[in-house]
Amino acid sequence: MKKDIVLCGVGGDGIVSVAKIISDAALNMGMNLKQSEIHGMSQRGGSVFSHLRLSDEPIFADVIPEGKADIILSSEPMEALRYLPWLSKEGWVITNSDPFVNISNYPDIEKVNAELKKLPHVVSFDASEIAKQLKARSNMVLLGATIPYLGIELAKVEEAITHIFGKKGQEVVDLNIKAVRAGYGEAIRH
């Protein structure tokens, strides 16, 4: 199995945490991984992205070539569009449809979401609203929606969440798992 994932969004949305959880789950499955992150713009509201490459074979480069990503996981719809050049023809976009409007010339959100809906493989939904209802973070909801396309079992992701957030207490672990399961259910419905 091989998966090349571009994770993107804005600083403060938890993209780096999602990459860590996926990485932890993959490592626990005995997979190889390479990751490349851009932290320089990670202040709240700045564009952030990470390349995450998973494989059961050796990986020699940490950057995903354009047109080769299997998944674009985006916490924000305009950021999903920004990274479309990396998506393969068979690739999936999993994105929050709720915008993070942090610039005065943010494009019309209906037009942004309409562009995303033109893609052959897209899961676009309001992860922010689901997270709000659960009193959780939308990044965990989006992680859950990505699981059906990762090739990593839900149970392995839940183990990684327990490992990473365990020191924060069982309540935090349970809340994150609940959010992941909600996102997983959303992806199954698409």
mmCIF file with all atom_site columns, C-alpha atoms in Angstrom:
data_model
loop_
_atom_site.group_PDB
_atom_site.id
_atom_site.type_symbol
_atom_site.label_atom_id
_atom_site.label_alt_id
_atom_site.label_comp_id
_atom_site.label_asym_id
_atom_site.label_entity_id
_atom_site.label_seq_id
_atom_site.pdbx_PDB_ins_code
_atom_site.Cartn_x
_atom_site.Cartn_y
_atom_site.Cartn_z
_atom_site.occupancy
_atom_site.B_iso_or_equiv
_atom_site.pdbx_formal_charge
_atom_site.auth_seq_id
_atom_site.auth_comp_id
_atom_site.auth_asym_id
_atom_site.auth_atom_id
_atom_site.pdbx_PDB_model_num
ATOM 1   C CA . MET A 1 1   ? 0.000   0.000  0.000   1.00 0.00 ? 1   MET A CA 1
ATOM 2   C CA . LYS A 1 2   ? 1.116   3.554  -0.760  1.00 0.00 ? 2   LYS A CA 1
ATOM 3   C CA . LYS A 1 3   ? -0.653  6.822  0.027   1.00 0.00 ? 3   LYS A CA 1
ATOM 4   C CA . ASP A 1 4   ? 0.566   10.320 -0.714  1.00 0.00 ? 4   ASP A CA 1
ATOM 5   C CA . ILE A 1 5   ? -1.357  12.937 1.252   1.00 0.00 ? 5   ILE A CA 1
ATOM 6   C CA . VAL A 1 6   ? -1.272  16.724 1.075   1.00 0.00 ? 6   VAL A CA 1
ATOM 7   C CA . LEU A 1 7   ? -2.652  18.224 4.274   1.00 0.00 ? 7   LEU A CA 1
ATOM 8   C CA . CYS A 1 8   ? -3.443  21.914 4.021   1.00 0.00 ? 8   CYS A CA 1
ATOM 9   C CA . GLY A 1 9   ? -5.269  24.686 5.795   1.00 0.00 ? 9   GLY A CA 1
ATOM 10  C CA . VAL A 1 10  ? -4.604  27.721 7.903   1.00 0.00 ? 10  VAL A CA 1
ATOM 11  C CA . GLY A 1 11  ? -2.471  28.084 10.999  1.00 0.00 ? 11  GLY A CA 1
ATOM 12  C CA . GLY A 1 12  ? -4.299  27.037 14.142  1.00 0.00 ? 12  GLY A CA 1
ATOM 13  C CA . ASP A 1 13  ? -6.605  24.532 12.402  1.00 0.00 ? 13  ASP A CA 1
ATOM 14  C CA . GLY A 1 14  ? -4.720  21.483 13.664  1.00 0.00 ? 14  GLY A CA 1
ATOM 15  C CA . ILE A 1 15  ? -3.311  20.205 10.366  1.00 0.00 ? 15  ILE A CA 1
ATOM 16  C CA . VAL A 1 16  ? 0.008   19.330 12.028  1.00 0.00 ? 16  VAL A CA 1
ATOM 17  C CA . SER A 1 17  ? -1.850  17.346 14.720  1.00 0.00 ? 17  SER A CA 1
ATOM 18  C CA . VAL A 1 18  ? -3.750  15.393 12.058  1.00 0.00 ? 18  VAL A CA 1
ATOM 19  C CA . ALA A 1 19  ? -0.478  14.558 10.285  1.00 0.00 ? 19  ALA A CA 1
ATOM 20  C CA . LYS A 1 20  ? 0.963   13.337 13.609  1.00 0.00 ? 20  LYS A CA 1
ATOM 21  C CA . ILE A 1 21  ? -2.023  11.064 14.261  1.00 0.00 ? 21  ILE A CA 1
ATOM 22  C CA . ILE A 1 22  ? -1.916  9.560  10.765  1.00 0.00 ? 22  ILE A CA 1
ATOM 23  C CA . SER A 1 23  ? 1.848   9.091  11.083  1.00 0.00 ? 23  SER A CA 1
ATOM 24  C CA . ASP A 1 24  ? 1.522   7.391  14.464  1.00 0.00 ? 24  ASP A CA 1
ATOM 25  C CA . ALA A 1 25  ? -1.163  5.014  13.154  1.00 0.00 ? 25  ALA A CA 1
ATOM 26  C CA . ALA A 1 26  ? 0.921   4.180  10.059  1.00 0.00 ? 26  ALA A CA 1
ATOM 27  C CA . LEU A 1 27  ? 4.061   3.533  12.094  1.00 0.00 ? 27  LEU A CA 1
ATOM 28  C CA . ASN A 1 28  ? 2.107   1.230  14.411  1.00 0.00 ? 28  ASN A CA 1
ATOM 29  C CA . MET A 1 29  ? 1.088   -0.732 11.309  1.00 0.00 ? 29  MET A CA 1
ATOM 30  C CA . GLY A 1 30  ? 4.764   -1.138 10.387  1.00 0.00 ? 30  GLY A CA 1
ATOM 31  C CA . MET A 1 31  ? 4.573   1.275  7.458   1.00 0.00 ? 31  MET A CA 1
ATOM 32  C CA . ASN A 1 32  ? 7.301   3.603  6.252   1.00 0.00 ? 32  ASN A CA 1
ATOM 33  C CA . LEU A 1 33  ? 6.679   7.326  6.150   1.00 0.00 ? 33  LEU A CA 1
ATOM 34  C CA . LYS A 1 34  ? 8.235   10.602 5.078   1.00 0.00 ? 34  LYS A CA 1
ATOM 35  C CA . GLN A 1 35  ? 6.870   14.001 5.951   1.00 0.00 ? 35  GLN A CA 1
ATOM 36  C CA . SER A 1 36  ? 7.607   17.528 4.867   1.00 0.00 ? 36  SER A CA 1
ATOM 37  C CA . GLU A 1 37  ? 5.976   20.450 6.671   1.00 0.00 ? 37  GLU A CA 1
ATOM 38  C CA . ILE A 1 38  ? 5.859   24.193 6.236   1.00 0.00 ? 38  ILE A CA 1
ATOM 39  C CA . HIS A 1 39  ? 5.645   25.863 9.637   1.00 0.00 ? 39  HIS A CA 1
ATOM 40  C CA . GLY A 1 40  ? 6.774   29.358 8.641   1.00 0.00 ? 40  GLY A CA 1
ATOM 41  C CA . MET A 1 41  ? 3.253   30.557 7.889   1.00 0.00 ? 41  MET A CA 1
ATOM 42  C CA . SER A 1 42  ? 1.659   28.625 10.719  1.00 0.00 ? 42  SER A CA 1
ATOM 43  C CA . GLN A 1 43  ? 0.714   31.638 12.785  1.00 0.00 ? 43  GLN A CA 1
ATOM 44  C CA . ARG A 1 44  ? -3.046  31.796 13.191  1.00 0.00 ? 44  ARG A CA 1
ATOM 45  C CA . GLY A 1 45  ? -4.583  32.401 9.793   1.00 0.00 ? 45  GLY A CA 1
ATOM 46  C CA . GLY A 1 46  ? -1.497  31.804 7.637   1.00 0.00 ? 46  GLY A CA 1
ATOM 47  C CA . SER A 1 47  ? -1.432  29.108 4.968   1.00 0.00 ? 47  SER A CA 1
ATOM 48  C CA . VAL A 1 48  ? 0.092   25.802 6.128   1.00 0.00 ? 48  VAL A CA 1
ATOM 49  C CA . PHE A 1 49  ? 0.640   22.516 4.383   1.00 0.00 ? 49  PHE A CA 1
ATOM 50  C CA . SER A 1 50  ? 2.326   19.195 4.892   1.00 0.00 ? 50  SER A CA 1
ATOM 51  C CA . HIS A 1 51  ? 3.245   16.361 2.560   1.00 0.00 ? 51  HIS A CA 1
ATOM 52  C CA . LEU A 1 52  ? 2.812   12.947 4.151   1.00 0.00 ? 52  LEU A CA 1
ATOM 53  C CA . ARG A 1 53  ? 3.920   9.847  2.296   1.00 0.00 ? 53  ARG A CA 1
ATOM 54  C CA . LEU A 1 54  ? 3.020   6.378  3.601   1.00 0.00 ? 54  LEU A CA 1
ATOM 55  C CA . SER A 1 55  ? 4.049   3.062  2.119   1.00 0.00 ? 55  SER A CA 1
ATOM 56  C CA . ASP A 1 56  ? 4.817   -0.531 2.968   1.00 0.00 ? 56  ASP A CA 1
ATOM 57  C CA . GLU A 1 57  ? 7.858   -0.108 0.671   1.00 0.00 ? 57  GLU A CA 1
ATOM 58  C CA . PRO A 1 58  ? 10.831  2.233  1.242   1.00 0.00 ? 58  PRO A CA 1
ATOM 59  C CA . ILE A 1 59  ? 10.183  5.912  0.482   1.00 0.00 ? 59  ILE A CA 1
ATOM 60  C CA . PHE A 1 60  ? 13.053  7.950  -0.929  1.00 0.00 ? 60  PHE A CA 1
ATOM 61  C CA . ALA A 1 61  ? 11.629  11.474 -1.111  1.00 0.00 ? 61  ALA A CA 1
ATOM 62  C CA . ASP A 1 62  ? 9.500   13.460 1.312   1.00 0.00 ? 62  ASP A CA 1
ATOM 63  C CA . VAL A 1 63  ? 7.896   15.808 -1.224  1.00 0.00 ? 63  VAL A CA 1
ATOM 64  C CA . ILE A 1 64  ? 4.947   14.679 -3.330  1.00 0.00 ? 64  ILE A CA 1
ATOM 65  C CA . PRO A 1 65  ? 5.313   15.541 -7.020  1.00 0.00 ? 65  PRO A CA 1
ATOM 66  C CA . GLU A 1 66  ? 2.521   17.552 -8.629  1.00 0.00 ? 66  GLU A CA 1
ATOM 67  C CA . GLY A 1 67  ? -0.270  15.344 -9.939  1.00 0.00 ? 67  GLY A CA 1
ATOM 68  C CA . LYS A 1 68  ? 0.600   12.422 -7.640  1.00 0.00 ? 68  LYS A CA 1
ATOM 69  C CA . ALA A 1 69  ? -1.293  12.985 -4.358  1.00 0.00 ? 69  ALA A CA 1
ATOM 70  C CA . ASP A 1 70  ? -3.867  10.359 -3.483  1.00 0.00 ? 70  ASP A CA 1
ATOM 71  C CA . ILE A 1 71  ? -5.574  12.648 -0.973  1.00 0.00 ? 71  ILE A CA 1
ATOM 72  C CA . ILE A 1 72  ? -5.821  16.358 -0.302  1.00 0.00 ? 72  ILE A CA 1
ATOM 73  C CA . LEU A 1 73  ? -7.073  16.866 3.233   1.00 0.00 ? 73  LEU A CA 1
ATOM 74  C CA . SER A 1 74  ? -7.997  20.503 3.760   1.00 0.00 ? 74  SER A CA 1
ATOM 75  C CA . SER A 1 75  ? -9.382  22.337 6.756   1.00 0.00 ? 75  SER A CA 1
ATOM 76  C CA . GLU A 1 76  ? -10.590 25.134 4.483   1.00 0.00 ? 76  GLU A CA 1
ATOM 77  C CA . PRO A 1 77  ? -12.162 25.115 0.971   1.00 0.00 ? 77  PRO A CA 1
ATOM 78  C CA . MET A 1 78  ? -9.991  27.766 -0.697  1.00 0.00 ? 78  MET A CA 1
ATOM 79  C CA . GLU A 1 79  ? -6.858  25.995 0.537   1.00 0.00 ? 79  GLU A CA 1
ATOM 80  C CA . ALA A 1 80  ? -8.171  22.773 -1.025  1.00 0.00 ? 80  ALA A CA 1
ATOM 81  C CA . LEU A 1 81  ? -8.400  24.565 -4.384  1.00 0.00 ? 81  LEU A CA 1
ATOM 82  C CA . ARG A 1 82  ? -4.899  26.019 -3.949  1.00 0.00 ? 82  ARG A CA 1
ATOM 83  C CA . TYR A 1 83  ? -3.355  22.530 -3.744  1.00 0.00 ? 83  TYR A CA 1
ATOM 84  C CA . LEU A 1 84  ? -5.337  20.862 -6.558  1.00 0.00 ? 84  LEU A CA 1
ATOM 85  C CA . PRO A 1 85  ? -2.247  20.771 -8.828  1.00 0.00 ? 85  PRO A CA 1
ATOM 86  C CA . TRP A 1 86  ? -0.859  18.048 -6.515  1.00 0.00 ? 86  TRP A CA 1
ATOM 87  C CA . LEU A 1 87  ? -3.941  15.820 -6.828  1.00 0.00 ? 87  LEU A CA 1
ATOM 88  C CA . SER A 1 88  ? -3.803  12.749 -9.046  1.00 0.00 ? 88  SER A CA 1
ATOM 89  C CA . LYS A 1 89  ? -6.659  12.082 -11.465 1.00 0.00 ? 89  LYS A CA 1
ATOM 90  C CA . GLU A 1 90  ? -7.916  9.307  -9.179  1.00 0.00 ? 90  GLU A CA 1
ATOM 91  C CA . GLY A 1 91  ? -7.269  11.287 -5.978  1.00 0.00 ? 91  GLY A CA 1
ATOM 92  C CA . TRP A 1 92  ? -9.758  12.396 -3.352  1.00 0.00 ? 92  TRP A CA 1
ATOM 93  C CA . VAL A 1 93  ? -10.290 15.824 -1.805  1.00 0.00 ? 93  VAL A CA 1
ATOM 94  C CA . ILE A 1 94  ? -11.631 15.825 1.734   1.00 0.00 ? 94  ILE A CA 1
ATOM 95  C CA . THR A 1 95  ? -12.412 19.362 2.864   1.00 0.00 ? 95  THR A CA 1
ATOM 96  C CA . ASN A 1 96  ? -14.341 21.492 5.261   1.00 0.00 ? 96  ASN A CA 1
ATOM 97  C CA . SER A 1 97  ? -16.897 23.529 3.297   1.00 0.00 ? 97  SER A CA 1
ATOM 98  C CA . ASP A 1 98  ? -16.853 26.215 5.998   1.00 0.00 ? 98  ASP A CA 1
ATOM 99  C CA . PRO A 1 99  ? -14.401 28.982 5.043   1.00 0.00 ? 99  PRO A CA 1
ATOM 100 C CA . PHE A 1 100 ? -11.856 30.695 7.251   1.00 0.00 ? 100 PHE A CA 1
ATOM 101 C CA . VAL A 1 101 ? -12.291 34.216 5.908   1.00 0.00 ? 101 VAL A CA 1
ATOM 102 C CA . ASN A 1 102 ? -9.104  35.973 6.970   1.00 0.00 ? 102 ASN A CA 1
ATOM 103 C CA . ILE A 1 103 ? -8.554  38.236 3.954   1.00 0.00 ? 103 ILE A CA 1
ATOM 104 C CA . SER A 1 104 ? -10.679 41.058 2.588   1.00 0.00 ? 104 SER A CA 1
ATOM 105 C CA . ASN A 1 105 ? -10.743 39.646 -0.946  1.00 0.00 ? 105 ASN A CA 1
ATOM 106 C CA . TYR A 1 106 ? -11.751 36.094 -0.037  1.00 0.00 ? 106 TYR A CA 1
ATOM 107 C CA . PRO A 1 107 ? -13.609 34.701 -3.063  1.00 0.00 ? 107 PRO A CA 1
ATOM 108 C CA . ASP A 1 108 ? -17.339 34.099 -2.971  1.00 0.00 ? 108 ASP A CA 1
ATOM 109 C CA . ILE A 1 109 ? -17.712 30.890 -0.934  1.00 0.00 ? 109 ILE A CA 1
ATOM 110 C CA . GLU A 1 110 ? -20.494 29.563 -3.145  1.00 0.00 ? 110 GLU A CA 1
ATOM 111 C CA . LYS A 1 111 ? -18.154 29.780 -6.143  1.00 0.00 ? 111 LYS A CA 1
ATOM 112 C CA . VAL A 1 112 ? -15.319 28.100 -4.208  1.00 0.00 ? 112 VAL A CA 1
ATOM 113 C CA . ASN A 1 113 ? -17.568 25.233 -3.121  1.00 0.00 ? 113 ASN A CA 1
ATOM 114 C CA . ALA A 1 114 ? -19.034 24.958 -6.643  1.00 0.00 ? 114 ALA A CA 1
ATOM 115 C CA . GLU A 1 115 ? -15.507 24.464 -8.026  1.00 0.00 ? 115 GLU A CA 1
ATOM 116 C CA . LEU A 1 116 ? -14.858 21.727 -5.487  1.00 0.00 ? 116 LEU A CA 1
ATOM 117 C CA . LYS A 1 117 ? -18.108 19.958 -6.364  1.00 0.00 ? 117 LYS A CA 1
ATOM 118 C CA . LYS A 1 118 ? -16.925 19.697 -9.991  1.00 0.00 ? 118 LYS A CA 1
ATOM 119 C CA . LEU A 1 119 ? -14.217 17.272 -8.890  1.00 0.00 ? 119 LEU A CA 1
ATOM 120 C CA . PRO A 1 120 ? -14.920 13.586 -9.504  1.00 0.00 ? 120 PRO A CA 1
ATOM 121 C CA . HIS A 1 121 ? -13.823 12.511 -6.002  1.00 0.00 ? 121 HIS A CA 1
ATOM 122 C CA . VAL A 1 122 ? -14.647 14.978 -3.260  1.00 0.00 ? 122 VAL A CA 1
ATOM 123 C CA . VAL A 1 123 ? -16.029 14.838 0.269   1.00 0.00 ? 123 VAL A CA 1
ATOM 124 C CA . SER A 1 124 ? -16.955 18.420 1.139   1.00 0.00 ? 124 SER A CA 1
ATOM 125 C CA . PHE A 1 125 ? -19.057 19.082 4.216   1.00 0.00 ? 125 PHE A CA 1
ATOM 126 C CA . ASP A 1 126 ? -19.391 21.499 7.130   1.00 0.00 ? 126 ASP A CA 1
ATOM 127 C CA . ALA A 1 127 ? -16.946 19.905 9.553   1.00 0.00 ? 127 ALA A CA 1
ATOM 128 C CA . SER A 1 128 ? -17.038 23.064 11.670  1.00 0.00 ? 128 SER A CA 1
ATOM 129 C CA . GLU A 1 129 ? -20.750 22.628 12.407  1.00 0.00 ? 129 GLU A CA 1
ATOM 130 C CA . ILE A 1 130 ? -20.323 18.963 13.358  1.00 0.00 ? 130 ILE A CA 1
ATOM 131 C CA . ALA A 1 131 ? -17.406 19.889 15.606  1.00 0.00 ? 131 ALA A CA 1
ATOM 132 C CA . LYS A 1 132 ? -19.417 22.692 17.198  1.00 0.00 ? 132 LYS A CA 1
ATOM 133 C CA . GLN A 1 133 ? -22.270 20.302 17.999  1.00 0.00 ? 133 GLN A CA 1
ATOM 134 C CA . LEU A 1 134 ? -19.800 17.889 19.620  1.00 0.00 ? 134 LEU A CA 1
ATOM 135 C CA . LYS A 1 135 ? -17.784 20.668 21.319  1.00 0.00 ? 135 LYS A CA 1
ATOM 136 C CA . ALA A 1 136 ? -14.768 19.243 19.489  1.00 0.00 ? 136 ALA A CA 1
ATOM 137 C CA . ARG A 1 137 ? -12.286 20.436 16.877  1.00 0.00 ? 137 ARG A CA 1
ATOM 138 C CA . SER A 1 138 ? -13.058 20.296 13.157  1.00 0.00 ? 138 SER A CA 1
ATOM 139 C CA . ASN A 1 139 ? -9.619  18.842 12.354  1.00 0.00 ? 139 ASN A CA 1
ATOM 140 C CA . MET A 1 140 ? -10.628 15.618 14.124  1.00 0.00 ? 140 MET A CA 1
ATOM 141 C CA . VAL A 1 141 ? -13.903 15.485 12.175  1.00 0.00 ? 141 VAL A CA 1
ATOM 142 C CA . LEU A 1 142 ? -11.947 15.902 8.922   1.00 0.00 ? 142 LEU A CA 1
ATOM 143 C CA . LEU A 1 143 ? -9.475  13.213 9.978   1.00 0.00 ? 143 LEU A CA 1
ATOM 144 C CA . GLY A 1 144 ? -12.401 10.840 10.436  1.00 0.00 ? 144 GLY A CA 1
ATOM 145 C CA . ALA A 1 145 ? -13.739 11.664 6.976   1.00 0.00 ? 145 ALA A CA 1
ATOM 146 C CA . THR A 1 146 ? -10.343 10.808 5.502   1.00 0.00 ? 146 THR A CA 1
ATOM 147 C CA . ILE A 1 147 ? -10.030 7.350  7.065   1.00 0.00 ? 147 ILE A CA 1
ATOM 148 C CA . PRO A 1 148 ? -12.035 5.454  4.391   1.00 0.00 ? 148 PRO A CA 1
ATOM 149 C CA . TYR A 1 149 ? -9.510  6.673  1.781   1.00 0.00 ? 149 TYR A CA 1
ATOM 150 C CA . LEU A 1 150 ? -6.318  6.169  3.824   1.00 0.00 ? 150 LEU A CA 1
ATOM 151 C CA . GLY A 1 151 ? -6.013  2.406  3.944   1.00 0.00 ? 151 GLY A CA 1
ATOM 152 C CA . ILE A 1 152 ? -5.657  2.648  7.724   1.00 0.00 ? 152 ILE A CA 1
ATOM 153 C CA . GLU A 1 153 ? -8.297  1.114  9.958   1.00 0.00 ? 153 GLU A CA 1
ATOM 154 C CA . LEU A 1 154 ? -10.403 3.335  12.192  1.00 0.00 ? 154 LEU A CA 1
ATOM 155 C CA . ALA A 1 155 ? -9.215  1.321  15.213  1.00 0.00 ? 155 ALA A CA 1
ATOM 156 C CA . LYS A 1 156 ? -5.565  2.144  14.403  1.00 0.00 ? 156 LYS A CA 1
ATOM 157 C CA . VAL A 1 157 ? -6.380  5.853  14.220  1.00 0.00 ? 157 VAL A CA 1
ATOM 158 C CA . GLU A 1 158 ? -8.203  5.622  17.541  1.00 0.00 ? 158 GLU A CA 1
ATOM 159 C CA . GLU A 1 159 ? -5.133  3.919  19.073  1.00 0.00 ? 159 GLU A CA 1
ATOM 160 C CA . ALA A 1 160 ? -2.962  6.770  17.777  1.00 0.00 ? 160 ALA A CA 1
ATOM 161 C CA . ILE A 1 161 ? -5.329  9.351  19.288  1.00 0.00 ? 161 ILE A CA 1
ATOM 162 C CA . THR A 1 162 ? -5.155  7.529  22.632  1.00 0.00 ? 162 THR A CA 1
ATOM 163 C CA . HIS A 1 163 ? -1.355  7.464  22.440  1.00 0.00 ? 163 HIS A CA 1
ATOM 164 C CA . ILE A 1 164 ? -0.979  11.126 21.457  1.00 0.00 ? 164 ILE A CA 1
ATOM 165 C CA . PHE A 1 165 ? -3.676  12.673 23.677  1.00 0.00 ? 165 PHE A CA 1
ATOM 166 C CA . GLY A 1 166 ? -3.595  10.196 26.578  1.00 0.00 ? 166 GLY A CA 1
ATOM 167 C CA . LYS A 1 167 ? -1.613  12.540 28.824  1.00 0.00 ? 167 LYS A CA 1
ATOM 168 C CA . LYS A 1 168 ? -4.395  15.120 28.492  1.00 0.00 ? 168 LYS A CA 1
ATOM 169 C CA . GLY A 1 169 ? -6.890  12.723 30.048  1.00 0.00 ? 169 GLY A CA 1
ATOM 170 C CA . GLN A 1 170 ? -9.538  10.234 28.984  1.00 0.00 ? 170 GLN A CA 1
ATOM 171 C CA . GLU A 1 171 ? -12.118 12.975 28.406  1.00 0.00 ? 171 GLU A CA 1
ATOM 172 C CA . VAL A 1 172 ? -9.923  14.563 25.700  1.00 0.00 ? 172 VAL A CA 1
ATOM 173 C CA . VAL A 1 173 ? -9.243  11.158 24.125  1.00 0.00 ? 173 VAL A CA 1
ATOM 174 C CA . ASP A 1 174 ? -12.948 10.269 24.106  1.00 0.00 ? 174 ASP A CA 1
ATOM 175 C CA . LEU A 1 175 ? -13.956 13.633 22.621  1.00 0.00 ? 175 LEU A CA 1
ATOM 176 C CA . ASN A 1 176 ? -11.411 13.318 19.796  1.00 0.00 ? 176 ASN A CA 1
ATOM 177 C CA . ILE A 1 177 ? -12.493 9.758  19.044  1.00 0.00 ? 177 ILE A CA 1
ATOM 178 C CA . LYS A 1 178 ? -16.139 10.862 18.994  1.00 0.00 ? 178 LYS A CA 1
ATOM 179 C CA . ALA A 1 179 ? -15.267 13.629 16.502  1.00 0.00 ? 179 ALA A CA 1
ATOM 180 C CA . VAL A 1 180 ? -13.304 11.191 14.319  1.00 0.00 ? 180 VAL A CA 1
ATOM 181 C CA . ARG A 1 181 ? -16.211 8.756  14.288  1.00 0.00 ? 181 ARG A CA 1
ATOM 182 C CA . ALA A 1 182 ? -18.608 11.552 13.300  1.00 0.00 ? 182 ALA A CA 1
ATOM 183 C CA . GLY A 1 183 ? -16.365 12.483 10.374  1.00 0.00 ? 183 GLY A CA 1
ATOM 184 C CA . TYR A 1 184 ? -16.004 8.838  9.394   1.00 0.00 ? 184 TYR A CA 1
ATOM 185 C CA . GLY A 1 185 ? -19.797 8.548  9.269   1.00 0.00 ? 185 GLY A CA 1
ATOM 186 C CA . GLU A 1 186 ? -20.008 11.667 7.120   1.00 0.00 ? 186 GLU A CA 1
ATOM 187 C CA . ALA A 1 187 ? -17.561 10.202 4.572   1.00 0.00 ? 187 ALA A CA 1
ATOM 188 C CA . ILE A 1 188 ? -19.481 6.922  4.443   1.00 0.00 ? 188 ILE A CA 1
ATOM 189 C CA . ARG A 1 189 ? -22.665 8.865  3.600   1.00 0.00 ? 189 ARG A CA 1
ATOM 190 C CA . HIS A 1 190 ? -20.996 10.679 0.666   1.00 0.00 ? 190 HIS A CA 1
#
